[in-house]
Coordinates of C-alpha atoms in Angstrom, one line a residue:
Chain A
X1 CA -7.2 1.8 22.0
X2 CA -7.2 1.3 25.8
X3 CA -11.0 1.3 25.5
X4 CA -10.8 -1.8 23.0
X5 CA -8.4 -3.6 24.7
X6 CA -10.7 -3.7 27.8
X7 CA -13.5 -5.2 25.0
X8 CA -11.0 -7.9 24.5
X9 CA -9.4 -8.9 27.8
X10 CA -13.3 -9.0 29.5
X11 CA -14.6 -11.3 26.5
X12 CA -11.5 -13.1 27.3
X13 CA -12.3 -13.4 30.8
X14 CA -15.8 -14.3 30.4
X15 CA -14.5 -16.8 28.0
X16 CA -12.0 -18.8 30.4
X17 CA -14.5 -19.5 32.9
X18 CA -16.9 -21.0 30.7
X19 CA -14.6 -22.6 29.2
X20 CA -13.4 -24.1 32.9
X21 CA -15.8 -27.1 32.1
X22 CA -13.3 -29.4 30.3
X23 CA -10.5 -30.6 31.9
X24 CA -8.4 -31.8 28.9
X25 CA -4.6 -30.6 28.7
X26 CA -3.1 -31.4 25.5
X27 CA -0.6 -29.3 22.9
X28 CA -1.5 -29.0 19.3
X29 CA -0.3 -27.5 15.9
X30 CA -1.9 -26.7 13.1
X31 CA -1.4 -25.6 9.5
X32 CA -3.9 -23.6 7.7
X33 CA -4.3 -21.8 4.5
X34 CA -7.2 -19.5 4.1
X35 CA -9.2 -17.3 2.1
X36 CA -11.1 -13.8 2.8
X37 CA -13.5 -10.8 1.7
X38 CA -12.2 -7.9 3.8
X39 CA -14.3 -4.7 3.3
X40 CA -13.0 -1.8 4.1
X41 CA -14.0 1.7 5.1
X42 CA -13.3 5.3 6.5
X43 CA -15.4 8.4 7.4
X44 CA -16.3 10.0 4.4
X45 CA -15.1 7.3 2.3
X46 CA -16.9 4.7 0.4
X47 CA -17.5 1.1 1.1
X48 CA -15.8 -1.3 -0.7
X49 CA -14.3 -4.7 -1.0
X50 CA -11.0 -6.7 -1.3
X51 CA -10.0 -10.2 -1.8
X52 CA -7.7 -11.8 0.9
X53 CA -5.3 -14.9 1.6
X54 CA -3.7 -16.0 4.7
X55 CA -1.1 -19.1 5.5
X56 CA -0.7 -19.6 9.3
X57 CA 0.7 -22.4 11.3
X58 CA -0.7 -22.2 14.9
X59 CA 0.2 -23.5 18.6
X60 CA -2.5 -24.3 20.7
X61 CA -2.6 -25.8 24.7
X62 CA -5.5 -26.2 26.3
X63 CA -3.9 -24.7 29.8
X64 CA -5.5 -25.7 32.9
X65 CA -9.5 -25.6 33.6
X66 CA -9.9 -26.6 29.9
X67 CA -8.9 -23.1 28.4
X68 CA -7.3 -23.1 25.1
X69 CA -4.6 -20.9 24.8
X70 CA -3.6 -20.4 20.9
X71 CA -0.4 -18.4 18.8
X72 CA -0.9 -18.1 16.1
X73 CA 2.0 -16.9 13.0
X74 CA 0.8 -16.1 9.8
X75 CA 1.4 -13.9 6.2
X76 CA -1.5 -12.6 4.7
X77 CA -2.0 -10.8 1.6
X78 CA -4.9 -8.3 0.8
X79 CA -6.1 -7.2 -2.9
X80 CA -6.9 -3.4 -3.6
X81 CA -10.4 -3.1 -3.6
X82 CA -13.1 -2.4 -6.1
X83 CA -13.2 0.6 -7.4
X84 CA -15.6 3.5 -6.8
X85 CA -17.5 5.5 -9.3
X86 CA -15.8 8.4 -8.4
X87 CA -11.7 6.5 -8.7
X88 CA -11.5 5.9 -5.1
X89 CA -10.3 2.6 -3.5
X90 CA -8.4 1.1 -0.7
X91 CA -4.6 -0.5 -1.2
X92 CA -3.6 -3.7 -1.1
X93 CA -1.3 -4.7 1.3
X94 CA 0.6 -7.9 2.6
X95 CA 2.6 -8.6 5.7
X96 CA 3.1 -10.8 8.9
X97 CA 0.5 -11.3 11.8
X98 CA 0.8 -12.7 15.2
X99 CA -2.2 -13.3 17.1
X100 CA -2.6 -14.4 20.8
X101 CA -6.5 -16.2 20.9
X102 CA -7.9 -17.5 24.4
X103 CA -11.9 -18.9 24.4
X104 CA -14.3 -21.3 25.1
X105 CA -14.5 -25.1 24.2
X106 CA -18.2 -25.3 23.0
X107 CA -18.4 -28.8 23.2
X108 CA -16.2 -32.1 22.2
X109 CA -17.8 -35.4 21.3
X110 CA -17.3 -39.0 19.8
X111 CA -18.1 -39.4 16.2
X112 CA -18.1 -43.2 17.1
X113 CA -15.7 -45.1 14.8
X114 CA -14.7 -41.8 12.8
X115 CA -13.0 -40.2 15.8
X116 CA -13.5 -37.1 17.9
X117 CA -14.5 -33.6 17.1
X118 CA -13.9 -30.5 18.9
X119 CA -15.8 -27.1 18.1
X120 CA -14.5 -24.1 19.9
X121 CA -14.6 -20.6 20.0
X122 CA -11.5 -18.5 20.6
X123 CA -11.2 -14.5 20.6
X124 CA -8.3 -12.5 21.2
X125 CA -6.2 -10.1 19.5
X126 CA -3.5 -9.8 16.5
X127 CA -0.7 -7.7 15.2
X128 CA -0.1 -7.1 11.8
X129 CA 3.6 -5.3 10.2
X130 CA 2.9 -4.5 7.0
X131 CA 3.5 -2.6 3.7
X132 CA 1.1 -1.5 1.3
X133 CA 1.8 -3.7 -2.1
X134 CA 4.3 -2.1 -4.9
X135 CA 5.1 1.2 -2.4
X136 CA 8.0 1.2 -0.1
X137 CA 5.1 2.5 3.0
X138 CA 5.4 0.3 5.8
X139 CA 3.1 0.5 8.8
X140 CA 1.4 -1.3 11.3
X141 CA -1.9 -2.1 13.1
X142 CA -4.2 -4.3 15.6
X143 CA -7.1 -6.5 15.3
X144 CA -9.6 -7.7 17.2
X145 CA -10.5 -11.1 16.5
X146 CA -13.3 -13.7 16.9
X147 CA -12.6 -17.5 15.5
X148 CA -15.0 -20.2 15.1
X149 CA -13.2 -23.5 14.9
X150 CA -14.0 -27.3 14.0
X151 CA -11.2 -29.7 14.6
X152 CA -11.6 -33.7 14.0
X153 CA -9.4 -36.4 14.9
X154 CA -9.5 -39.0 13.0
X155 CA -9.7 -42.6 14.3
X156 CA -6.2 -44.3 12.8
X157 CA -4.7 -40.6 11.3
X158 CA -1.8 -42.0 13.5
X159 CA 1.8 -41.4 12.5
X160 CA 4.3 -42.1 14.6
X161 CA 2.2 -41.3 17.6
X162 CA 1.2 -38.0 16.1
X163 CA -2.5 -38.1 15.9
X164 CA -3.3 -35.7 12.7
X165 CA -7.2 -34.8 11.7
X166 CA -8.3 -31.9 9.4
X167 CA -9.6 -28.4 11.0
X168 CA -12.1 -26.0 9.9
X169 CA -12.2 -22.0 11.2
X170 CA -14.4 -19.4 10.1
X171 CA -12.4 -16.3 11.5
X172 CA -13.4 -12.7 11.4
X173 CA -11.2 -10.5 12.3
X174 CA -11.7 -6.3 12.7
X175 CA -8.7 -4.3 11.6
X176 CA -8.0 -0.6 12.7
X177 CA -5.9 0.8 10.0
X178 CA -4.8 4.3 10.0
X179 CA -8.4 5.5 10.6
X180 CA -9.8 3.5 8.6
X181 CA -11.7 -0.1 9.5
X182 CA -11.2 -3.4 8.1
X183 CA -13.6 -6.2 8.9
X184 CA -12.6 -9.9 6.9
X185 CA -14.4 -12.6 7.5
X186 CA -12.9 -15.6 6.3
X187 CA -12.7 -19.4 6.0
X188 CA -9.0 -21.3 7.0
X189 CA -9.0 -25.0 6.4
X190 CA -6.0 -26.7 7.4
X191 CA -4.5 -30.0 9.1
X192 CA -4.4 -30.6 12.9
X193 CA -1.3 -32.3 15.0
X194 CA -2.3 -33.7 18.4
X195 CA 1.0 -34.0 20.1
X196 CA -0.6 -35.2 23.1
X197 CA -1.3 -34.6 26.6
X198 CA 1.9 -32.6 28.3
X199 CA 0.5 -32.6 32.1
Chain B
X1 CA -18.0 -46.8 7.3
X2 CA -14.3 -44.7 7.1
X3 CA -13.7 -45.7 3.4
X4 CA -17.0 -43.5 2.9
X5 CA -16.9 -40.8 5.2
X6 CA -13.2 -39.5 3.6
X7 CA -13.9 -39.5 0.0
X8 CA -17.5 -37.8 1.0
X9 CA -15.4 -35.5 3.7
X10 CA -13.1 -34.5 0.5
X11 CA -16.2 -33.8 -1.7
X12 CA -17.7 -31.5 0.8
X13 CA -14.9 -29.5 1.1
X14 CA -14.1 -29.3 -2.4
X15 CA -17.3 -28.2 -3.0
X16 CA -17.6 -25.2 -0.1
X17 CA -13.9 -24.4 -1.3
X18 CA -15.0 -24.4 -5.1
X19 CA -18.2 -22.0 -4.0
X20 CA -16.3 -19.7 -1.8
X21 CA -13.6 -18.7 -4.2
X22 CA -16.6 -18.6 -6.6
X23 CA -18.2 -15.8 -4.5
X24 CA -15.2 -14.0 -3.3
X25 CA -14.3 -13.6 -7.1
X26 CA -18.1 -12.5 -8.5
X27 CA -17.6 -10.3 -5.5
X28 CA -14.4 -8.3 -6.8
X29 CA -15.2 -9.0 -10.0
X30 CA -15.8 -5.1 -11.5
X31 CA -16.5 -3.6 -14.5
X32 CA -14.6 -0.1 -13.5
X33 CA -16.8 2.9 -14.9
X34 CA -15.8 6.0 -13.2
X35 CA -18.4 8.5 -13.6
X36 CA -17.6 11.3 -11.2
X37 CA -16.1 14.6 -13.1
X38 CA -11.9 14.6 -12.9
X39 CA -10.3 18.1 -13.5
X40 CA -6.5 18.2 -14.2
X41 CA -3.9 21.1 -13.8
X42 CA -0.9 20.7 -15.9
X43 CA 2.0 22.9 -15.5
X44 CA 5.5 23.1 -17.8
X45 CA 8.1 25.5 -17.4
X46 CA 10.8 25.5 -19.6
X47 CA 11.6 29.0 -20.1
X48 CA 12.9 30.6 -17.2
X49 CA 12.6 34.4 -16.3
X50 CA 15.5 34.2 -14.3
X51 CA 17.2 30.4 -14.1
X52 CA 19.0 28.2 -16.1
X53 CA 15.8 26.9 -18.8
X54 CA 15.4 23.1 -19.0
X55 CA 15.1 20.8 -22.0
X56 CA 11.8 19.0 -22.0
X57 CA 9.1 20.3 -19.4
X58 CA 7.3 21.4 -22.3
X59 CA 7.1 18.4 -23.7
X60 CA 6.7 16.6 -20.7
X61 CA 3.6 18.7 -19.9
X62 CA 1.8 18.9 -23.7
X63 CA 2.1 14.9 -23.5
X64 CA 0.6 14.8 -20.3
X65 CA -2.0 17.6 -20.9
X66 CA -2.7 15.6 -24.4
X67 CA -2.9 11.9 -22.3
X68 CA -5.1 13.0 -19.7
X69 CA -7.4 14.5 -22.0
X70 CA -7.7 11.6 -24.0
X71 CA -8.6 9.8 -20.7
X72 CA -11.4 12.2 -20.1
X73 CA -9.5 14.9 -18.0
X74 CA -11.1 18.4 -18.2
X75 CA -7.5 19.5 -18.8
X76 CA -6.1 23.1 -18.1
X77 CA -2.8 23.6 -19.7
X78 CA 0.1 26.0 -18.5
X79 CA 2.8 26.9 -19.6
X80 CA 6.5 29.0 -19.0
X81 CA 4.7 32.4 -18.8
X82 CA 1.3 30.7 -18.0
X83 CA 2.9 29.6 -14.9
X84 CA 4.1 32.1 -12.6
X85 CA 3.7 31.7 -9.2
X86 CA 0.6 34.2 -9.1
X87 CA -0.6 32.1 -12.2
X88 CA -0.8 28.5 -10.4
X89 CA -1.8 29.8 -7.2
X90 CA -5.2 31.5 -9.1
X91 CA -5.2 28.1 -11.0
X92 CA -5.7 25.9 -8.1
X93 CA -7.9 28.4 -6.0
X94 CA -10.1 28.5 -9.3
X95 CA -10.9 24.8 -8.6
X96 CA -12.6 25.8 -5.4
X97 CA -16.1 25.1 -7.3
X98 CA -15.4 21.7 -7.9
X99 CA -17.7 18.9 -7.1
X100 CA -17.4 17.2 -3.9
X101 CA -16.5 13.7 -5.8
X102 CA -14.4 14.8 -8.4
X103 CA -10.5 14.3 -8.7
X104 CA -8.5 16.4 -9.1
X105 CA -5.2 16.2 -10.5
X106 CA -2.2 18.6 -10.4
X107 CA 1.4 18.0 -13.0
X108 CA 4.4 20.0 -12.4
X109 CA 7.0 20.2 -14.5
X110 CA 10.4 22.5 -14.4
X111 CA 12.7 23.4 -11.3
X112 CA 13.0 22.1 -7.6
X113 CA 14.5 23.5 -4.5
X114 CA 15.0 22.6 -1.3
X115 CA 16.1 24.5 1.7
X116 CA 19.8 23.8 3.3
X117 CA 19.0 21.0 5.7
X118 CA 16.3 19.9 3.2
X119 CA 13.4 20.2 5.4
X120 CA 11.3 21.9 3.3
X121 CA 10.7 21.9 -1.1
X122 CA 9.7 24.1 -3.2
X123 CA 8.1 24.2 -6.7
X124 CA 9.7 27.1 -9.0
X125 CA 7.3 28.7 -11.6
X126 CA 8.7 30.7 -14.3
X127 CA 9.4 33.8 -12.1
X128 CA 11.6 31.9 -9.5
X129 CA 13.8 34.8 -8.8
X130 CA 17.3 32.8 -8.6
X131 CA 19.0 35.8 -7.1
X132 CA 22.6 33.4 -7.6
X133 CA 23.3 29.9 -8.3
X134 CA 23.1 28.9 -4.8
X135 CA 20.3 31.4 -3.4
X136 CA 16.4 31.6 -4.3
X137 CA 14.3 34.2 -2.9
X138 CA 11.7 31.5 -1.5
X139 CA 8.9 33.7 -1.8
X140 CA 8.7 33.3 -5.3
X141 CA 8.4 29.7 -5.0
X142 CA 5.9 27.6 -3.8
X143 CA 6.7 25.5 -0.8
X144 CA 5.1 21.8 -0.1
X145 CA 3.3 23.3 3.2
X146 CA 1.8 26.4 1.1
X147 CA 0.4 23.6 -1.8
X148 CA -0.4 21.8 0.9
X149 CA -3.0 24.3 2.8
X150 CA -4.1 25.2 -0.8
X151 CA -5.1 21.9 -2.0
X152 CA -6.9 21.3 1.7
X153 CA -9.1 23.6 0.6
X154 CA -10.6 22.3 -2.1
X155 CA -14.3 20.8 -2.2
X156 CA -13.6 17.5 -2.5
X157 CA -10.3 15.2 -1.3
X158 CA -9.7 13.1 -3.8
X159 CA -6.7 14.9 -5.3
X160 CA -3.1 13.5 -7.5
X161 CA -0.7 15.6 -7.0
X162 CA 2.6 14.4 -9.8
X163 CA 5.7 16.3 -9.5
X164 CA 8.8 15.9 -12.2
X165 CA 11.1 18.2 -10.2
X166 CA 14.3 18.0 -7.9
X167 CA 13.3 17.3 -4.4
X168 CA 10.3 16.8 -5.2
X169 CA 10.3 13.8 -2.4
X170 CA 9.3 16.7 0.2
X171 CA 6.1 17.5 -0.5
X172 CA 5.6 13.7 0.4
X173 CA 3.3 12.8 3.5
X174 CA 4.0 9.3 4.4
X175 CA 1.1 9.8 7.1
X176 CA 1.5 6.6 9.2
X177 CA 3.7 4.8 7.2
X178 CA 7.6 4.8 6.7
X179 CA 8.9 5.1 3.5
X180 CA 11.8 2.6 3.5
X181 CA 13.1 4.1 0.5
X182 CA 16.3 6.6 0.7
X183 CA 15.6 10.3 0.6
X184 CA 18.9 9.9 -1.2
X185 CA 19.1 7.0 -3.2
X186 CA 23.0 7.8 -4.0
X187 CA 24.6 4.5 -2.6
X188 CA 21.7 2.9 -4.3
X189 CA 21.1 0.8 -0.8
X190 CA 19.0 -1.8 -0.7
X191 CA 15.8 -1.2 1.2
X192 CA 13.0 -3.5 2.5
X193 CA 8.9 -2.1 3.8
X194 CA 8.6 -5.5 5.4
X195 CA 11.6 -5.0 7.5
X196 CA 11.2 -1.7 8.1
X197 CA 8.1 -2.7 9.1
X198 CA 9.6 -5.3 11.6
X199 CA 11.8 -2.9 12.9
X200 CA 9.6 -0.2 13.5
X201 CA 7.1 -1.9 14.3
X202 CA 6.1 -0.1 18.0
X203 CA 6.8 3.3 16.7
X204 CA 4.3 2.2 13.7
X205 CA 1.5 1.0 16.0
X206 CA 1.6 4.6 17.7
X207 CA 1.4 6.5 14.2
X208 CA -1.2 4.0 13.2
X209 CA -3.5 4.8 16.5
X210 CA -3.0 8.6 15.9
X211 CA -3.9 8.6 12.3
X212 CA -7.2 10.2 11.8
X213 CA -8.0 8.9 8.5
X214 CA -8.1 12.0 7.0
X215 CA -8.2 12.2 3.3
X216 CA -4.5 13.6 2.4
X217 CA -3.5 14.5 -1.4
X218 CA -1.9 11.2 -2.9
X219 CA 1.8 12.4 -4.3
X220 CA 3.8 10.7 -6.5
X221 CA 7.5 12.9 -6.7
X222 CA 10.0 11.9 -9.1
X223 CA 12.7 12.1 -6.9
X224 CA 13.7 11.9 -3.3
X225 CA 13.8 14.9 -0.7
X226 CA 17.6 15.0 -1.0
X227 CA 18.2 14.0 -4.8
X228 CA 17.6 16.0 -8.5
X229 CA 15.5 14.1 -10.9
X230 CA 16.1 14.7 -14.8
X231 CA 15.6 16.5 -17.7
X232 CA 16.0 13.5 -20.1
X233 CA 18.3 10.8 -20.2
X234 CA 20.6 13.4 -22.6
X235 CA 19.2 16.2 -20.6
X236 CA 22.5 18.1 -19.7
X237 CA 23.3 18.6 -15.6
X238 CA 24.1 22.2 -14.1
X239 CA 27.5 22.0 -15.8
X240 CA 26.0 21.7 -19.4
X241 CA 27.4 17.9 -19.6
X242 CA 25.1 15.1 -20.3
X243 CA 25.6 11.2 -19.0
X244 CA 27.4 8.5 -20.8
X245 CA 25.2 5.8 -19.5
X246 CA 24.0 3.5 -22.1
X247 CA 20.4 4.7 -21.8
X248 CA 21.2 7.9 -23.8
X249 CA 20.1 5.2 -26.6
X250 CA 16.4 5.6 -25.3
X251 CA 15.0 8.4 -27.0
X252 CA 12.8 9.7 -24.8
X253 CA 12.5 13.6 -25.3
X254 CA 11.3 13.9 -22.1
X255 CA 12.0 14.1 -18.1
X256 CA 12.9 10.5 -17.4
X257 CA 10.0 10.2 -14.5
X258 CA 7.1 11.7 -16.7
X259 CA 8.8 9.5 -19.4
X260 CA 7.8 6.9 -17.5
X261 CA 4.9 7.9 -15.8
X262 CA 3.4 8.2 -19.5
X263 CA 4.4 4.9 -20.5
X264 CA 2.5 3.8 -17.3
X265 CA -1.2 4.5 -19.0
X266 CA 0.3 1.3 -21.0
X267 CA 1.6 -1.3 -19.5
X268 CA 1.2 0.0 -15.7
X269 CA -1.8 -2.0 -15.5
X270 CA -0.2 -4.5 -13.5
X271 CA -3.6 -6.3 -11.7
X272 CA -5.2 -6.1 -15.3
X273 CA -8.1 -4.8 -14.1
X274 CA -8.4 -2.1 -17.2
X275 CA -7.3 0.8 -14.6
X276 CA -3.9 2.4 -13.7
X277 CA -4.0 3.4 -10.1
X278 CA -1.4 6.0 -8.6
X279 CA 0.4 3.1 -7.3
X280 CA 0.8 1.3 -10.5
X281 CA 1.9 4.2 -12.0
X282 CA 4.2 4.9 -9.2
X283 CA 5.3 1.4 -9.4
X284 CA 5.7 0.9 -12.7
X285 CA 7.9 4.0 -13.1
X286 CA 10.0 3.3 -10.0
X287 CA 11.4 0.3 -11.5
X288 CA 12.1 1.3 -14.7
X289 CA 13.9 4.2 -13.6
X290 CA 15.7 1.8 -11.2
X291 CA 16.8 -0.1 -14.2
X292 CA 17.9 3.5 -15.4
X293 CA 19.6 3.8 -12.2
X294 CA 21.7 0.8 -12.2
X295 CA 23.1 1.8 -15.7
X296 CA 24.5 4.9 -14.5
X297 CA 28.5 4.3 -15.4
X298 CA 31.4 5.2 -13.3
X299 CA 31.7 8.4 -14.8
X300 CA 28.1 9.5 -15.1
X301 CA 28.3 9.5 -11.0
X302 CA 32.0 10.9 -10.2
X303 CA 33.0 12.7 -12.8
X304 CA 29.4 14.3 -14.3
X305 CA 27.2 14.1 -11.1
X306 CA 24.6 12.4 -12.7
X307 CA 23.0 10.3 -9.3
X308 CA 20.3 7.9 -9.2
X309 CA 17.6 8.6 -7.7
X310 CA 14.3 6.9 -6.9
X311 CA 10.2 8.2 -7.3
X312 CA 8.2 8.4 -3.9
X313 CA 4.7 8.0 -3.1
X314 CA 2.7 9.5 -0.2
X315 CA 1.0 7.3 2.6
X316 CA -2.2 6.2 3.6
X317 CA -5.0 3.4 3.4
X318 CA -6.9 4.9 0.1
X319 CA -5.5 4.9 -3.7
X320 CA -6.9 6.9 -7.1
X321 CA -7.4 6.2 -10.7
X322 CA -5.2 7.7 -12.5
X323 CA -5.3 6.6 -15.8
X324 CA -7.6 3.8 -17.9
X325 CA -6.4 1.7 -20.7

């Protein structure tokens, strides 16, 4: 674990200073429902795949030197896999997940009359509590994980001085569960609140 | 130019959306065809040598022994004298040829027991010496730990282990879970995994980060560490009385977990994926028998002794078939 959380705080490291380019400071939210195909496996067990789903809503400030700084508070819900010829598969399982992402603003330009668009790329790490689905087993686990994002904002989406625009992520996060490893990559699409500049 | 780039916008993503879910369902989508050999060990004791003999292990193990080899189980059936301790020890050490990927599946049926402080169950085979009511000479038993080390040596890992017996919850390994439900389900508390998982949720991150992943039998006990499960809904308790509850109308001529465990091969299915896994058989029973639970009358508790109790399954990431339908 130690080892892994090193992995994480350096790429976040690395990240911020690219990421010191932009000099935007502004607070957002944003809702997003998702979908995922987590595969699962273990030493000396087999391969296989499962079928996820994930609602999150998530804070993000982009903190000085143009770092975004993102929370993120989901559920997510996890299918038992397929099914090996031998009987052997992974359990489903559902439960809550709080992430803490940092990164790297990519770039953020004018789509002329349409608005603006922002692509980013955060990393960072999560927490899952959790119980296997139909047991009474509760347990627990970290991720590591890496998220692609698009964000637009719309020229007009303007309600009540809440600029709103729709948001695109293609997450893939690496789960270490009991011995055994998780990797989901996913797609979240969702809806993006620019509350505006706070500094 | 904005009155086209929305509807287009909305098309787009329809479309990806439409073509993901698409994919992510022809990827789970599975025709379940399990092909590796699965060898089961069935054991009923009704007939004690030396204890108080019970009501329907026999049954309960013929209709299991009969169901599994209907599913394609290479079944070995024993029975009352067919299942003294020296007998099931042989039986299980006689799987030590199995293929690597086979299952393998072991039913007990008949008497529990549990030490004072409950830290430790045991299995009784037919020549249990119950020297008294209250004392056993344990070493005619067969503890969790010593089925434990047996089944560890087996060829391959994937192994069921079902137990319809009192205490049965102690041969349970939660591994690096918590199971939220009561050892002794009494009070018939309510109980949450979720919050459990909440409030645990540090000590749970440390179990998770020591777990190995090693393969560990999957268990599925009738009852709690603490509790008695039962020999049929009109099964009578150590004082020859049976319950009053209004589930004495079920006819089940069996032990009320294997009762439902059998019933699981039918309507267990609860993904409708054409397989029962251990933890839809699990689940499946755990309810009902929580329905039986809450039908228990007054007297049935305080005046018989007839408590609820609650099924358990063991920990860990991985899952079996148990049954197809």
């Amino acid at each position: 674990m130690p080892r892994r959380a090193c992995v994480v705080a350096l790429i976040l490291f690395t990240l911020s200073f690219a990421g010191a380019q932009a000099s935007i400071h502004e607070f957002y939210v944003d809702a997003l429902v998702g979908g995922a195909l987590p595969v699962s496996w273990a030493s000396e067990s087999p391969t296989l795949s499962h079928l996820g789903f994930d609602a999150l809503a998530a804070f993000e400030y982009d903190a000085p030197f143009g770092v975004p700084l993102r929370i993120e508070l989901g559920y997510l819900g996890v299918s038992a896999s397929r099914i090996s010829s031998s009987g052997e598969l992974y359990r489903a399982w559902q439960g809550g997940r709080v992430a803490l992402l940092s990164g790297y603003i990519i770039d953020q330009f004018s789509l002329g009359q349409l608005g603006q668009a922002r692509i980013s790329l955060l990393a960072g790490g999560a927490l899952t509590a959790a119980d296997y689905t139909d047991t009474a087993l509760a347990f627990a686990y970290p991720s590591i994980v890496l998220e692609p994002r698009i964000a637009l904002i719309l020229r007009g989406a303007r309600a009540k001085g809440i600029v709103t625009g729709p948001s695109l992520s293609l997450p893939i996060e690496l789960m270490f569960r009991a011995g055994t490893y998780s990797l989901a990559p996913g797609l979240s699409l969702g809806w993006r609140y620019r509350l505006g500049a706070i500094l | 130019m904005k009155l086209r780039f929305v509807p287009l916008t909305r098309t787009y993503a329809i479309v990806a959306l439409a073509g993901i879910l698409a994919l992510l369902f022809a990827a789970c989508a599975q025709d379940v065809k399990i092909t590796a050999p699965r060898y089961a060990l069935v054991f009923g004791v009704q007939d004690y040598l030396y204890a108080r003999d019970l009501q329907y292990t026999l049954a309960d193990a013929t209709s299991m022994s009969t169901l599994l080899s209907a599913q394609g189980w290479q079944v070995t059936l024993a029975t009352d004298t067919g299942a003294t301790r020296a007998k099931i020890i042989a039986a299980i050490a006689a799987l030590g040829s199995v293929e690597s990927d086979s299952t393998v599946l072991i039913y007990f049926s008949g008497h529990g027991d549990t030490s004072s402080d409950y830290s430790t169950s045991y299995l009784c085979p037919s020549d249990t010496n119950f020297a008294t009511d209250d004392t056993v000479d344990t070493s005619t038993e067969i503890s969790a730990s010593q089925l434990s080390t047996m089944l560890d040596a087996l060829p391959t890992s994937n192994v069921i282990v079902l137990l319809d017996c009192c205490f049965s919850g102690g041969s349970i390994d939660p591994g690096s879970a918590v199971d939220a439900s009561p050892q002794d389900y009494y009070s018939m508390q309510s109980y949450s995994a979720f919050s459990t998982a909440m409030s645990q949720f540090g000590s749970l991150l440390v179990s998770n980060s020591k777990d190995s992943g090693k393969k560990a039998p999957i268990v599925i006990s009738a009852a709690g560490s603490e509790e008695e499960s039962y020999d049929g809904p009109d099964g009578t308790n150590n004082n020859g009385q049976s319950p009053v509850t209004t589930n004495t109308s079920i006819n089940m001529s069996h032990g009320i977990f294997t009762y439902y465990l059998l019933k699981a091969q039918d309507k267990g299915d609860s993904n409708g994926d054409g397989v029962v896994t251990t933890t839809e058989a699990f689940a499946y029973s755990c309810e009902q028998i929580q329905a039986w639970d809450e039908n228990l009358t007054w007297e049935d508790v305080n005046y018989y002794g007839y408590y609820p109790f609650l099924p358990h399954i063991s920990g860990g990431v991985r899952d079996l078939v148990l049954f197809t339908n």
